Short mmCIF file of C-alpha atoms and ligand atoms in Angstrom, two decimals:
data_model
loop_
_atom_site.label_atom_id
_atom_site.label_comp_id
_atom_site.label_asym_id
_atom_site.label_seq_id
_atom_site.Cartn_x
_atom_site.Cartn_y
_atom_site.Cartn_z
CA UNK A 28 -19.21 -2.68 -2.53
CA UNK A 29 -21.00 -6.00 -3.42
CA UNK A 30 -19.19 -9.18 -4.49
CA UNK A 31 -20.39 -11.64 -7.28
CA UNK A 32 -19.04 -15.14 -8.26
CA UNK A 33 -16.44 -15.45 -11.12
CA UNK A 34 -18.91 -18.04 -12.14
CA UNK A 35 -21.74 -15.75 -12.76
CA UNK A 36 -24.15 -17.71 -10.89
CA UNK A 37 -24.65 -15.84 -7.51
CA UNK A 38 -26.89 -12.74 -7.34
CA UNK A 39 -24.80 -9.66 -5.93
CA UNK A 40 -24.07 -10.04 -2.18
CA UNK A 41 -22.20 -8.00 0.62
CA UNK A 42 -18.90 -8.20 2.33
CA UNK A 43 -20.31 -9.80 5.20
CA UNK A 44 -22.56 -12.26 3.12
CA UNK A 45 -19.24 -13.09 0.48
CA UNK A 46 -17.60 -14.22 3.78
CA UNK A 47 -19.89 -16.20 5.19
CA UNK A 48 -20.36 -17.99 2.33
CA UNK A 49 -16.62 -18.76 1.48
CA UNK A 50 -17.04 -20.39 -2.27
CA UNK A 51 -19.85 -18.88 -4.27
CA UNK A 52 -22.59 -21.32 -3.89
CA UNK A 53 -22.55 -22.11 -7.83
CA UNK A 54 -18.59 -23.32 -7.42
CA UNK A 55 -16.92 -20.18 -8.54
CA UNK A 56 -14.80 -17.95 -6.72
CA UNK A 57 -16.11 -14.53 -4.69
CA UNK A 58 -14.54 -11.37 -6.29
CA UNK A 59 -15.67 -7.85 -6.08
CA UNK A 60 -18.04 -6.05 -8.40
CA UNK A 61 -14.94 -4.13 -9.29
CA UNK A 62 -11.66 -2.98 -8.08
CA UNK A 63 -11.53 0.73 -7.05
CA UNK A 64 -8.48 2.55 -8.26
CA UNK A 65 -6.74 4.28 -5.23
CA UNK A 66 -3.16 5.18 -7.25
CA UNK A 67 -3.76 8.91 -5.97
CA UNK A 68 -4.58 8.25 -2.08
CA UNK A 69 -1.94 5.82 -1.85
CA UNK A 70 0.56 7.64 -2.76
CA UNK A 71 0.33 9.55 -0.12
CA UNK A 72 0.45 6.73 2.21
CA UNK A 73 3.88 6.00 3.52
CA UNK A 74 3.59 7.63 6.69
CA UNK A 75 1.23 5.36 7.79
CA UNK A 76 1.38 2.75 10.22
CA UNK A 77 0.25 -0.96 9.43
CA UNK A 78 -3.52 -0.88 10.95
CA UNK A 79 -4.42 2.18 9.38
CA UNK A 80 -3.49 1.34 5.83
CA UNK A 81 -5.60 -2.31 6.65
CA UNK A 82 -8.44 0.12 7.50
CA UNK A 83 -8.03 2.40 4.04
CA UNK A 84 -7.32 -0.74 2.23
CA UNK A 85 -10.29 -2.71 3.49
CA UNK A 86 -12.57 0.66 3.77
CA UNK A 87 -12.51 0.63 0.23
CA UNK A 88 -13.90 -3.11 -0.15
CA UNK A 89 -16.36 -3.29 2.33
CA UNK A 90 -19.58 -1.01 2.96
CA UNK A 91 -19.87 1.46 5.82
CA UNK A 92 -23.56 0.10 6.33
CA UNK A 93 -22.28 -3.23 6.50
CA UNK A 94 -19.22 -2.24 8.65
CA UNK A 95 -19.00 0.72 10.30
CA UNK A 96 -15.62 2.31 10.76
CA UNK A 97 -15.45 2.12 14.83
CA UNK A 98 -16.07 -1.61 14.30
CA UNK A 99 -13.65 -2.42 11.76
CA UNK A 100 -11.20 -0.64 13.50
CA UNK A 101 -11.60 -2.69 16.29
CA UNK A 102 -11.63 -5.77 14.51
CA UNK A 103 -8.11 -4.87 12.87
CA UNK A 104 -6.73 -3.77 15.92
CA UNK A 105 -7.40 -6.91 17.57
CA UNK A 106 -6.34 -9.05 14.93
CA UNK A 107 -2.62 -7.09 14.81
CA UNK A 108 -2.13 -7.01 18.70
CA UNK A 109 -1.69 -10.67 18.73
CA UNK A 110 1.51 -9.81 16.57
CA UNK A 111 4.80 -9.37 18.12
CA UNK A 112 5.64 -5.81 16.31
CA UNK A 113 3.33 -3.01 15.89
CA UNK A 114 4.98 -3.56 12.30
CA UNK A 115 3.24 -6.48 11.68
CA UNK A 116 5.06 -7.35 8.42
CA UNK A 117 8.35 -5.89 9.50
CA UNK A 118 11.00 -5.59 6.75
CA UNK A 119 15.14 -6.76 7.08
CA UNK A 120 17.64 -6.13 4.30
CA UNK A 121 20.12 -8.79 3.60
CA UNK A 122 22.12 -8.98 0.23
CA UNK A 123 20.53 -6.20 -1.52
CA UNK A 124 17.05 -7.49 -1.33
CA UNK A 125 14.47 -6.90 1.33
CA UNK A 126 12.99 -9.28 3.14
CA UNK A 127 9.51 -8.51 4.41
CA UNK A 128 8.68 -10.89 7.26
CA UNK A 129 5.08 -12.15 7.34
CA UNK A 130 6.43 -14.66 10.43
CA UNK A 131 5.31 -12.43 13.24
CA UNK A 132 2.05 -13.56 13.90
CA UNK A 133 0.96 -16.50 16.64
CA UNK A 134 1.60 -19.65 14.23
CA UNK A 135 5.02 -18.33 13.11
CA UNK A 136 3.92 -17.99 9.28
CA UNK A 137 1.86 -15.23 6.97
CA UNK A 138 -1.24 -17.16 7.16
CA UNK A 139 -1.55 -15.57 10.29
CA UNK A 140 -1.69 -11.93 9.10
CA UNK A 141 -5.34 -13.40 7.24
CA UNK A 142 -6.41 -15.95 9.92
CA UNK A 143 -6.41 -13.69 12.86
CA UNK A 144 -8.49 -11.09 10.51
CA UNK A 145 -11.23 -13.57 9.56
CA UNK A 146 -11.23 -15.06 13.09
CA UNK A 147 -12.47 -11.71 14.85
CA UNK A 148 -14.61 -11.19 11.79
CA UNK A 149 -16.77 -14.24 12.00
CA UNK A 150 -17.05 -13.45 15.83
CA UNK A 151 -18.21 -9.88 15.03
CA UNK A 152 -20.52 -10.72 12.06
CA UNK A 153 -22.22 -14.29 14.05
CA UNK A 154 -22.90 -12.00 17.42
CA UNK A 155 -24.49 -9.52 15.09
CA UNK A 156 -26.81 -12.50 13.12
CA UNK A 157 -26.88 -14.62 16.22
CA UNK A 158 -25.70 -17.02 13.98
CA UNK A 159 -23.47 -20.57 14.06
CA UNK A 160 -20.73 -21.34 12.19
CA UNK A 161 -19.27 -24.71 11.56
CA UNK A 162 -15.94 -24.28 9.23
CA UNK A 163 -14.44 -27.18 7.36
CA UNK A 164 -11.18 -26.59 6.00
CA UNK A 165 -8.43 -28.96 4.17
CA UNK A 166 -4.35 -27.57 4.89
CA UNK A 167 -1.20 -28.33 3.45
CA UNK A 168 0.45 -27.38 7.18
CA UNK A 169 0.47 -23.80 7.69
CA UNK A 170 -3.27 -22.94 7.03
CA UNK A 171 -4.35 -25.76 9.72
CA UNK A 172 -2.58 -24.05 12.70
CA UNK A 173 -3.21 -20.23 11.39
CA UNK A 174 -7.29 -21.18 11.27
CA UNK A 175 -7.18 -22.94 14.44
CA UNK A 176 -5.74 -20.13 15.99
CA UNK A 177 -7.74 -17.43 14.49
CA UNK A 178 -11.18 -18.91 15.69
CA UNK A 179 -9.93 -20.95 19.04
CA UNK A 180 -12.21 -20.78 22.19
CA UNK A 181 -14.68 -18.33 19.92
CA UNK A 182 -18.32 -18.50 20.57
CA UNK A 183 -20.80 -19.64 17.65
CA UNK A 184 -17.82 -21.63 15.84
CA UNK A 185 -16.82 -25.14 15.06
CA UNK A 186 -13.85 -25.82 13.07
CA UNK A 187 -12.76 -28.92 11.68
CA UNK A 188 -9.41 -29.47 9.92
CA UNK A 189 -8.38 -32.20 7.56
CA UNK A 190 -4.38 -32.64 7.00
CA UNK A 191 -2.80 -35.32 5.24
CA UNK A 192 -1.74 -37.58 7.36
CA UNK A 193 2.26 -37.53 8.54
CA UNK A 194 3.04 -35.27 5.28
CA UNK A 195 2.90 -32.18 7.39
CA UNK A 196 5.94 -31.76 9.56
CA UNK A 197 6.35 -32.63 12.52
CA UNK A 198 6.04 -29.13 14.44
CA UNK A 199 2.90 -27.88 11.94
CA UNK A 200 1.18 -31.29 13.54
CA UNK A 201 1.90 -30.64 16.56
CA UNK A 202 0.67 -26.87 16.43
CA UNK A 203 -2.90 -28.07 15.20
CA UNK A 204 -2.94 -31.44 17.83
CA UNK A 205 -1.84 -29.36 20.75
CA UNK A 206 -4.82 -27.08 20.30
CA UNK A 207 -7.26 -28.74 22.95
CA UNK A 208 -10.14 -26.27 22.93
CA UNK A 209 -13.55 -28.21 22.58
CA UNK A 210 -14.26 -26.10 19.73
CA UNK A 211 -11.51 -27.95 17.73
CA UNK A 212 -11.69 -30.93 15.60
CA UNK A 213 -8.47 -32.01 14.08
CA UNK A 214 -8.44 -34.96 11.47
CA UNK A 215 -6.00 -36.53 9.70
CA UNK A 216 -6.69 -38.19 6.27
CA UNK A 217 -5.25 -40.61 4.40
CA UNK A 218 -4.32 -38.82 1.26
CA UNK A 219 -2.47 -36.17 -0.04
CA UNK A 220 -3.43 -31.83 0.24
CA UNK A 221 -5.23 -32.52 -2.58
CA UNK A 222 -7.63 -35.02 -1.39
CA UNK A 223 -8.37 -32.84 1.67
CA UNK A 224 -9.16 -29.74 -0.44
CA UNK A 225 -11.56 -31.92 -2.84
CA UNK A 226 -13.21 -33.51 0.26
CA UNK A 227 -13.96 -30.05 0.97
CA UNK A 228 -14.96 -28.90 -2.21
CA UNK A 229 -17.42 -31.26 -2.19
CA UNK A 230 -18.47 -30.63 0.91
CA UNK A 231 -19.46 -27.15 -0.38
CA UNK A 232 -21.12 -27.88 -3.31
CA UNK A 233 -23.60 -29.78 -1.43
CA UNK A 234 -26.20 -27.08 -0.80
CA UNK A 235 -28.09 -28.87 1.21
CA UNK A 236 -25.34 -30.31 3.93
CA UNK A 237 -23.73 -26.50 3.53
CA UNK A 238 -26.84 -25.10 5.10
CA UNK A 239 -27.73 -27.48 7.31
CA UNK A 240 -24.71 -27.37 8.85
CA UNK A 241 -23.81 -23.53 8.56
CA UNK A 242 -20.53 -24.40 6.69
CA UNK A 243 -18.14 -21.76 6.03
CA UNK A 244 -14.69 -21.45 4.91
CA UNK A 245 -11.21 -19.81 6.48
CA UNK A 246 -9.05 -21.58 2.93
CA UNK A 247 -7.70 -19.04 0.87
CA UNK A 248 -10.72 -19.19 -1.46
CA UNK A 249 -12.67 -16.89 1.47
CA UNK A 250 -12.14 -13.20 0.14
CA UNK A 251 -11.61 -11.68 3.42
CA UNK A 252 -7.71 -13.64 3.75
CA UNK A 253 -7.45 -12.16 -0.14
CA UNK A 254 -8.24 -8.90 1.46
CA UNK A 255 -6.11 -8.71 4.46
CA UNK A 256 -3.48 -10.04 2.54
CA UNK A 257 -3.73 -7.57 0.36
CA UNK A 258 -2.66 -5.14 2.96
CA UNK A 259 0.90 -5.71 3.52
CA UNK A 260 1.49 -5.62 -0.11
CA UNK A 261 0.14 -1.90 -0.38
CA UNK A 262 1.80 -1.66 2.74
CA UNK A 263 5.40 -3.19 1.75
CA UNK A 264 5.06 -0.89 -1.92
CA UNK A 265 4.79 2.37 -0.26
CA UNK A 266 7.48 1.62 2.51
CA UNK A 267 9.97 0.29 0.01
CA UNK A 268 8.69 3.07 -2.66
CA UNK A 269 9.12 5.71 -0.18
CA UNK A 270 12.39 4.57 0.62
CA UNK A 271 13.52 4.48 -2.96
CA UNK A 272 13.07 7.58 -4.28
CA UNK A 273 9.33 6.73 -5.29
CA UNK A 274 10.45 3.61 -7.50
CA UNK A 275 7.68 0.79 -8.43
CA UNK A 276 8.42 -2.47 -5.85
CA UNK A 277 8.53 -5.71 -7.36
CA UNK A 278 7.12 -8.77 -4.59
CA UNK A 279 8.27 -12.56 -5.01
CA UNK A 280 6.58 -14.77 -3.63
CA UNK A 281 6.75 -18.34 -2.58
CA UNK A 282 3.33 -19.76 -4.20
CA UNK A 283 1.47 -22.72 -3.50
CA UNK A 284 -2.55 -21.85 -3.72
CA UNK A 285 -1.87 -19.00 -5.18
CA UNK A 286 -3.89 -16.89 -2.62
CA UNK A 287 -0.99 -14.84 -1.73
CA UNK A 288 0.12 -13.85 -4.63
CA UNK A 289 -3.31 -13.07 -5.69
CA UNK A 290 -3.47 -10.65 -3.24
CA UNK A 291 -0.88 -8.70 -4.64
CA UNK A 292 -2.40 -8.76 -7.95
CA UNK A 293 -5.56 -7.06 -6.10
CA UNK A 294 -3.04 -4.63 -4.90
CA UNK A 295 -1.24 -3.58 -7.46
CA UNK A 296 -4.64 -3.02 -9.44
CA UNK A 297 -5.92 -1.00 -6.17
CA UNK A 298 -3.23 1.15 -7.31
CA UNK A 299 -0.08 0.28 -5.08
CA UNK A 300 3.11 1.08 -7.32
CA UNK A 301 3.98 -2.75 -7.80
CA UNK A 302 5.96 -3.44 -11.11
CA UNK A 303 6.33 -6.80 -11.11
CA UNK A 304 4.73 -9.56 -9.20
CA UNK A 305 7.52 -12.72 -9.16
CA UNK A 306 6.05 -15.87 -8.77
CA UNK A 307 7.66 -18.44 -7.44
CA UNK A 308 7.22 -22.23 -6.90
CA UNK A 309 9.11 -25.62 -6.09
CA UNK A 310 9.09 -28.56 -7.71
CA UNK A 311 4.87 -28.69 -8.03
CA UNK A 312 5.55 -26.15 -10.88
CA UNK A 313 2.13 -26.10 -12.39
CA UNK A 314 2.05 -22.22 -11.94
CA UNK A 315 5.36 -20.88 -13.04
CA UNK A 316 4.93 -23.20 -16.17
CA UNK A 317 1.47 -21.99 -16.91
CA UNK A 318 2.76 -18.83 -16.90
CA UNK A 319 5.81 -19.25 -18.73
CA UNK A 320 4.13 -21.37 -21.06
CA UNK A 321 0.20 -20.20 -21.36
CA UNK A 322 -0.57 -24.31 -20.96
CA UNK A 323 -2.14 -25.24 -17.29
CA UNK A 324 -1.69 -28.83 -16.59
CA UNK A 325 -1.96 -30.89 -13.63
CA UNK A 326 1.18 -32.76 -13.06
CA UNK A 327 1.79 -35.34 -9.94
CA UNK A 328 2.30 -34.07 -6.20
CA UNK A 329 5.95 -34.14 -5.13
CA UNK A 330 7.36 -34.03 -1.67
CA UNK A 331 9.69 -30.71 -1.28
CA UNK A 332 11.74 -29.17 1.86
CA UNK A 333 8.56 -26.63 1.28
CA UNK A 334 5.32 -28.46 1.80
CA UNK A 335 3.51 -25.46 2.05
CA UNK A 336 3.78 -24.91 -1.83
CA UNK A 337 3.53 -29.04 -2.35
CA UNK A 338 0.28 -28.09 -4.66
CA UNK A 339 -1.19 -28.73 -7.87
CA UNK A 340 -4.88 -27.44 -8.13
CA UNK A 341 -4.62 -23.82 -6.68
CA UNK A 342 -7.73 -22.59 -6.31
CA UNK A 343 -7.22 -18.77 -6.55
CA UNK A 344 -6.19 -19.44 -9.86
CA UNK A 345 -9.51 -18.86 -10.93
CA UNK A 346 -9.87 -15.36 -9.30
CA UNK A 347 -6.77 -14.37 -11.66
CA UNK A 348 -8.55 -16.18 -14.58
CA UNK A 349 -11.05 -14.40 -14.12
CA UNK A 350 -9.67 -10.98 -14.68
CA UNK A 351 -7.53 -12.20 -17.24
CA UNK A 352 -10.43 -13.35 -19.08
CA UNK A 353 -12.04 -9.74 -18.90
CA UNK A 354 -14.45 -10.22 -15.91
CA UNK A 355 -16.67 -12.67 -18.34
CA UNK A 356 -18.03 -15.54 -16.53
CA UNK A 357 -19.27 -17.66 -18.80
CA UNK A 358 -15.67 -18.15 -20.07
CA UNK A 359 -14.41 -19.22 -16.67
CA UNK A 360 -17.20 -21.30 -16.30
CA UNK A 361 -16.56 -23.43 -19.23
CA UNK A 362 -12.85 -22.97 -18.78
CA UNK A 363 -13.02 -24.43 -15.39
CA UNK A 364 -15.23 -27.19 -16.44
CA UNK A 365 -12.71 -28.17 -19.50
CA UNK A 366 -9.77 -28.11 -17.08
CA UNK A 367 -11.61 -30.51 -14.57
CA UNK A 368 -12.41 -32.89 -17.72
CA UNK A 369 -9.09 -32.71 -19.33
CA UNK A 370 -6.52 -31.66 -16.64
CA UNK A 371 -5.43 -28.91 -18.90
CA UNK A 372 -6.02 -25.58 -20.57
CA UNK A 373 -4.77 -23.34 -23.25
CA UNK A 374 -4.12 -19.65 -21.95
CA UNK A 375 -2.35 -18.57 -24.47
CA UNK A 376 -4.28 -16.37 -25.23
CA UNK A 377 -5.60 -14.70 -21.96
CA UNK A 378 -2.28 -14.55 -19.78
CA UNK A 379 -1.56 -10.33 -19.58
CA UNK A 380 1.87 -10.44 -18.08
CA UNK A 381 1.43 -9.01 -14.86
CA UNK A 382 3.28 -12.05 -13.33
CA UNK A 383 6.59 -13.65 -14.02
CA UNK A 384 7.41 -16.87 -12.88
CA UNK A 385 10.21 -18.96 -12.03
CA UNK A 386 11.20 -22.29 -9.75
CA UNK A 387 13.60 -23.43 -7.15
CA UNK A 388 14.27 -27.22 -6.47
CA UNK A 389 15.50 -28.53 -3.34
CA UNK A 390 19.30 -28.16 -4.52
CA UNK A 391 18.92 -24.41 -4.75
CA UNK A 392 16.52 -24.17 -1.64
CA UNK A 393 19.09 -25.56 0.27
CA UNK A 394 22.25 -23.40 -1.12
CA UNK A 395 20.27 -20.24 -0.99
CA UNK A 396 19.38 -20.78 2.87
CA UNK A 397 23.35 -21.81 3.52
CA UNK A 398 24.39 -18.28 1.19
CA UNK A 399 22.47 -16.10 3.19
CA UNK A 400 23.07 -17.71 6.72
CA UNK A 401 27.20 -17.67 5.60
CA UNK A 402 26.90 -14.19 4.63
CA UNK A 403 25.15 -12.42 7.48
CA UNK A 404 24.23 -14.97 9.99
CA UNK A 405 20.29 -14.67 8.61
CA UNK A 406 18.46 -17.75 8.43
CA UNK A 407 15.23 -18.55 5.68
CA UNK A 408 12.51 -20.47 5.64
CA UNK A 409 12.55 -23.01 3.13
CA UNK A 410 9.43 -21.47 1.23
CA UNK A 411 11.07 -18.15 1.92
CA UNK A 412 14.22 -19.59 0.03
CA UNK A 413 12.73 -20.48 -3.07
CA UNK A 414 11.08 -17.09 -3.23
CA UNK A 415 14.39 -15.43 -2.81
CA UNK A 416 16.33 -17.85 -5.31
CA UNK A 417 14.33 -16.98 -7.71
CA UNK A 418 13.96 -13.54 -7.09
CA UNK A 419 17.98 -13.33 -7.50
CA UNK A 420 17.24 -14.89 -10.79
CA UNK A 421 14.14 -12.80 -12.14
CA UNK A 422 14.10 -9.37 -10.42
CA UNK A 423 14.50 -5.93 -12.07
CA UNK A 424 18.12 -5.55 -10.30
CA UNK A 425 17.26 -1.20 -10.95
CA UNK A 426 13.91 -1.78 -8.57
CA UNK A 427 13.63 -2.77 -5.07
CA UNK A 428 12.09 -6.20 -4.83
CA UNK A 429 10.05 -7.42 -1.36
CA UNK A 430 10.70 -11.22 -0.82
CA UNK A 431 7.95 -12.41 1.52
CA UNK A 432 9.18 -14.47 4.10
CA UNK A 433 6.51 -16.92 4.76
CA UNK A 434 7.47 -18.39 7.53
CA UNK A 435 10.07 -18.65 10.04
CA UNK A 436 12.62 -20.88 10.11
CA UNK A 437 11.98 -22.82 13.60
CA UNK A 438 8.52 -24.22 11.82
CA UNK A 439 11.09 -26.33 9.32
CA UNK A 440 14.24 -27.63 11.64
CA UNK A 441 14.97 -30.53 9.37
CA UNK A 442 15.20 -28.57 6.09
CA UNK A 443 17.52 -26.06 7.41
CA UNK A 444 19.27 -27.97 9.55
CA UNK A 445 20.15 -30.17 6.03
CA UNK A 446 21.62 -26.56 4.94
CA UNK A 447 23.54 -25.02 7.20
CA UNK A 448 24.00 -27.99 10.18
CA UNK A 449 22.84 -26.12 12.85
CA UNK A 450 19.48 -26.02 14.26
CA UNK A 451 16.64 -22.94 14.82
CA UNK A 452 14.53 -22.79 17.39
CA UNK A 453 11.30 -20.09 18.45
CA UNK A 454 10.19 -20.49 21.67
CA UNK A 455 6.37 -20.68 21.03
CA UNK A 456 7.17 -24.14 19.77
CA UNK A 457 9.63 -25.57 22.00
CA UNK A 458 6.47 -25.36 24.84
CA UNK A 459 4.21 -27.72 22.59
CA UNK A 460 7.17 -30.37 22.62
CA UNK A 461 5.43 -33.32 24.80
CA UNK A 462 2.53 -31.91 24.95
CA UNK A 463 -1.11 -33.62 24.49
CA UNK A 464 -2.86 -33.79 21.82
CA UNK A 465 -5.83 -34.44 20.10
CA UNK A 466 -6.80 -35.52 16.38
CA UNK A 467 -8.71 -38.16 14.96
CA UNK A 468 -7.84 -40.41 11.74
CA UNK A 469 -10.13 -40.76 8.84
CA UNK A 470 -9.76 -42.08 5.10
CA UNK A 471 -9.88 -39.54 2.20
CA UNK A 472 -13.25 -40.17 1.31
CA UNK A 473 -15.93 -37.19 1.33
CA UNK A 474 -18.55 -39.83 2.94
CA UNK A 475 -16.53 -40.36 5.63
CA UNK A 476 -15.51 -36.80 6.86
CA UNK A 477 -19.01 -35.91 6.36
CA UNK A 478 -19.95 -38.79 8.76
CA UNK A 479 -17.33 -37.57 11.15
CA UNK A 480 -18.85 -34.29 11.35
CA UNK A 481 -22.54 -34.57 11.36
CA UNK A 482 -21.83 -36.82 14.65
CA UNK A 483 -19.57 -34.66 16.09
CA UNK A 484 -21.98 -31.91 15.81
CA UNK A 485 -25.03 -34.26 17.33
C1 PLP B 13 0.61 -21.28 2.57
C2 PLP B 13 2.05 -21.03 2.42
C3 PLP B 13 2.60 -20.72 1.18
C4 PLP B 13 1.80 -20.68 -0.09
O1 PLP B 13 0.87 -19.63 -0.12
P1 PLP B 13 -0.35 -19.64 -1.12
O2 PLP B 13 -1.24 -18.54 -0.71
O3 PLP B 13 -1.01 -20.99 -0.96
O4 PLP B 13 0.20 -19.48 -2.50
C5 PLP B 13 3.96 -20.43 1.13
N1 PLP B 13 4.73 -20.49 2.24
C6 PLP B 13 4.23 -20.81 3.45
C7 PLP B 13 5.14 -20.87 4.61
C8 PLP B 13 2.87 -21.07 3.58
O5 PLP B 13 2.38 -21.37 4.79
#
């Protein structure tokens, strides 16, 4: 399998090139040549446990000459063990719906089920190339800590991460500043998500600082988190199937980048018997209006209980775009350049309906978390919440429908303790409480980070 740029500009590369190079060096997107279909293996599936569908899942994107089945074995099981269930994505049921919990991981939210993937894979792909890797990533909270994690105390790797500064919580901070090994550069900008993932675009699209510096990329734009998040959605639709009399699943999902939900759009064209794919945002609604309206347009960043979703420009969009727009690059290209000049586009035309899409505000984030910890005692994640809320609203009530539960609850004390007045705890982050730290401060400015970096790397 060889990957290509939804761009069009890149000349066909494999898995282990598409990762190293994060964003196709022409600014698109990395997607596969094509997407196998799989419908008939898995089917057959549901008796499997977590790792090995990740193997058959990402056996079927990446080359046995590139990878060889011993070794991506071992990569997978490393990344899982780290997990607190053999599970991995374990499912609960509570009022009707399941809830699949992604929380499990070191970091306490899904990002980890990708991060701890790519981690082991740049360590197994740099000792092979006796290469060095310097990653530069922007994070909205959760990404920050899941990287950080993933590629801590590895040999060959640098990783810097730019959050905004104090419009993370508290906790996600302190998971990222507490992190003291020397091959760990937190920074804190003065700007919003937005301005940290720009900074980094840019950063890319230099050619020439990309390969001075070995750049690479753990954001959701690097395939490999698409693929091994593309895993527990196969997985999840032939659990749930299997346990409903072979019915399609439907997923909702709390979306911010739109890399998650992406994933599931992967899936469900791998094969996996997904009906409906519910997407789900909070008040930075730029997705579940595109897609209830065709019209993509940049609004203003807003503050929410779920900062994790507090997004506007979501970069995966353009992997979906792609597809939607029949694989032809030259459409996205121009598409992609109109939306950056205008701050809109017209999809009237091109949206195919494999997604519905709906919103929760902070009213019904807040009710939905009290409703559910009244009725059973079970406590969501603000994220998780609006994914839920609007599940109740949107969801084929004949089908079983998978809300992802991004994170747990502990990671957002203040939100939940504004719903149900009492306060969650995990025990992973009581330990950082009064901890060190270490992060530096920087203005949002592209100049500056890149300053920052080339002398920490001297
Ligand atoms: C990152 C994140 C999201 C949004 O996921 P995307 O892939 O960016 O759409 C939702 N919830 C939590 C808890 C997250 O960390």
């Amino acid at each position: 399998m060889n990957y290509i740029s939804t761009r069009g500009g890149i000349s066909p590369v494999n898995f282990s090139s598409a990762v190293m190079m994060g964003l196709a060096d022409d600014g698109g997107l990395i997607v596969p040549q094509h997407i196998p279909n799989l419908a008939k293996e898995i089917c057959s599936w549901s008796d499997l446990n977590y790792n090995e569908i990740a193997f058959r899942v990402m056996r079927a994107f990446i080359s046995e000459d590139d990878i060889a089945d011993e070794d991506l074995h071992t990569i997978i099981d490393k990344s899982y063990a780290t997990f607190e269930t053999p599970e991995v994505t374990p499912f609960v049921k509570q009022q009707g719906v399941y809830i699949q919990e992604m929380f499990h991981g070191p970091t306490l939210a899904f990002k980890d089920v990708a991060l701890q993937f790519l981690g082991n894979l740049f360590e197994f792909i740099l000792k092979r190339t006796g290469r060095k890797l310097n990653i530069i990533a922007a994070t909205s909270g959760d990404t920050g800590s899941a990287a950080i994690q993933g590629v801590r105390g590895k040999d060959n790797i640098q990783i810097f991460v730019l959050h905004p500064f104090k419009k993370v919580s508290p906790l996600q901070e302190l998971q990222m500043t507490s992190i003291l090994d020397e091959n760990v550069h937190n920074i804190a900008i003065e700007g919003t998500f937005d301005d940290g993932q720009r900074i980094i675009k840019d950063l890319f699209a230099d050619l020439d600082f990309k390969g001075k510096y070995d750049l690479g990329a753990v954001n959701s734009v690097n395939w490999a988190r698409v693929l091994a998040q593309v895993v527990y959605y196969v997985y999840g639709a032939v659990k749930l199937s299997a346990q409903n009399d072979g019915k399609q699943v439907q997923f909702s999902v709390p979306t911010g980048n739109f890399g998650n939900i992406f994933a599931g759009y992967v899936a469900r064209q791998l094969g996996a018997p997904i009906k409906t794919l519910i997407l789900a945002t909070n008040e930075n609604d730029i997705l579940s209006r595109c897609i209830n309206s065709g019209v993509y347009e940049l609004g203003a960043v807003h503050q929410s209980l779920s900062p994790s979703m507090d997004i506007q420009v979501a970069s995966n969009f353009e992997r979906y775009l792609y597809y939607a727009m029949s694989e032809n690059p030259d459409l996205v290209r121009e598409s992609m350049h109109a939306f950056k000049a205008q701050g809109k586009l017209d999809l009237r035309e091109f949206l195919d309906g494999s997604f519905i899409a709906g919103k929760g505000d902070t009213e019904e984030t807040l009710s939905t978390i009290k409703r559910y910890y009244d009725a059973s005692g079970y406590v969501l994640d603000p994220h998780t919440a609006v994914g839920v809320f609007v599940a109740e609203q949107l969801a084929d009530k004949e089908l079983p429908v998978s809300c992802l539960a991004t994170a747990h609850p502990a990671k957002f004390p203040d939100a939940v303790e504004q719903a149900i007045d009492s306060h969650v705890t995990h025990p992973s982050l009581e330990v950082l409480k009064g901890g060190e730290t270490r992060c530096a401060k920087e203005i949002a400015n592209r100049d500056a980070i890149q300053a920052y970096i080339e002398k920490t790397l001297a």
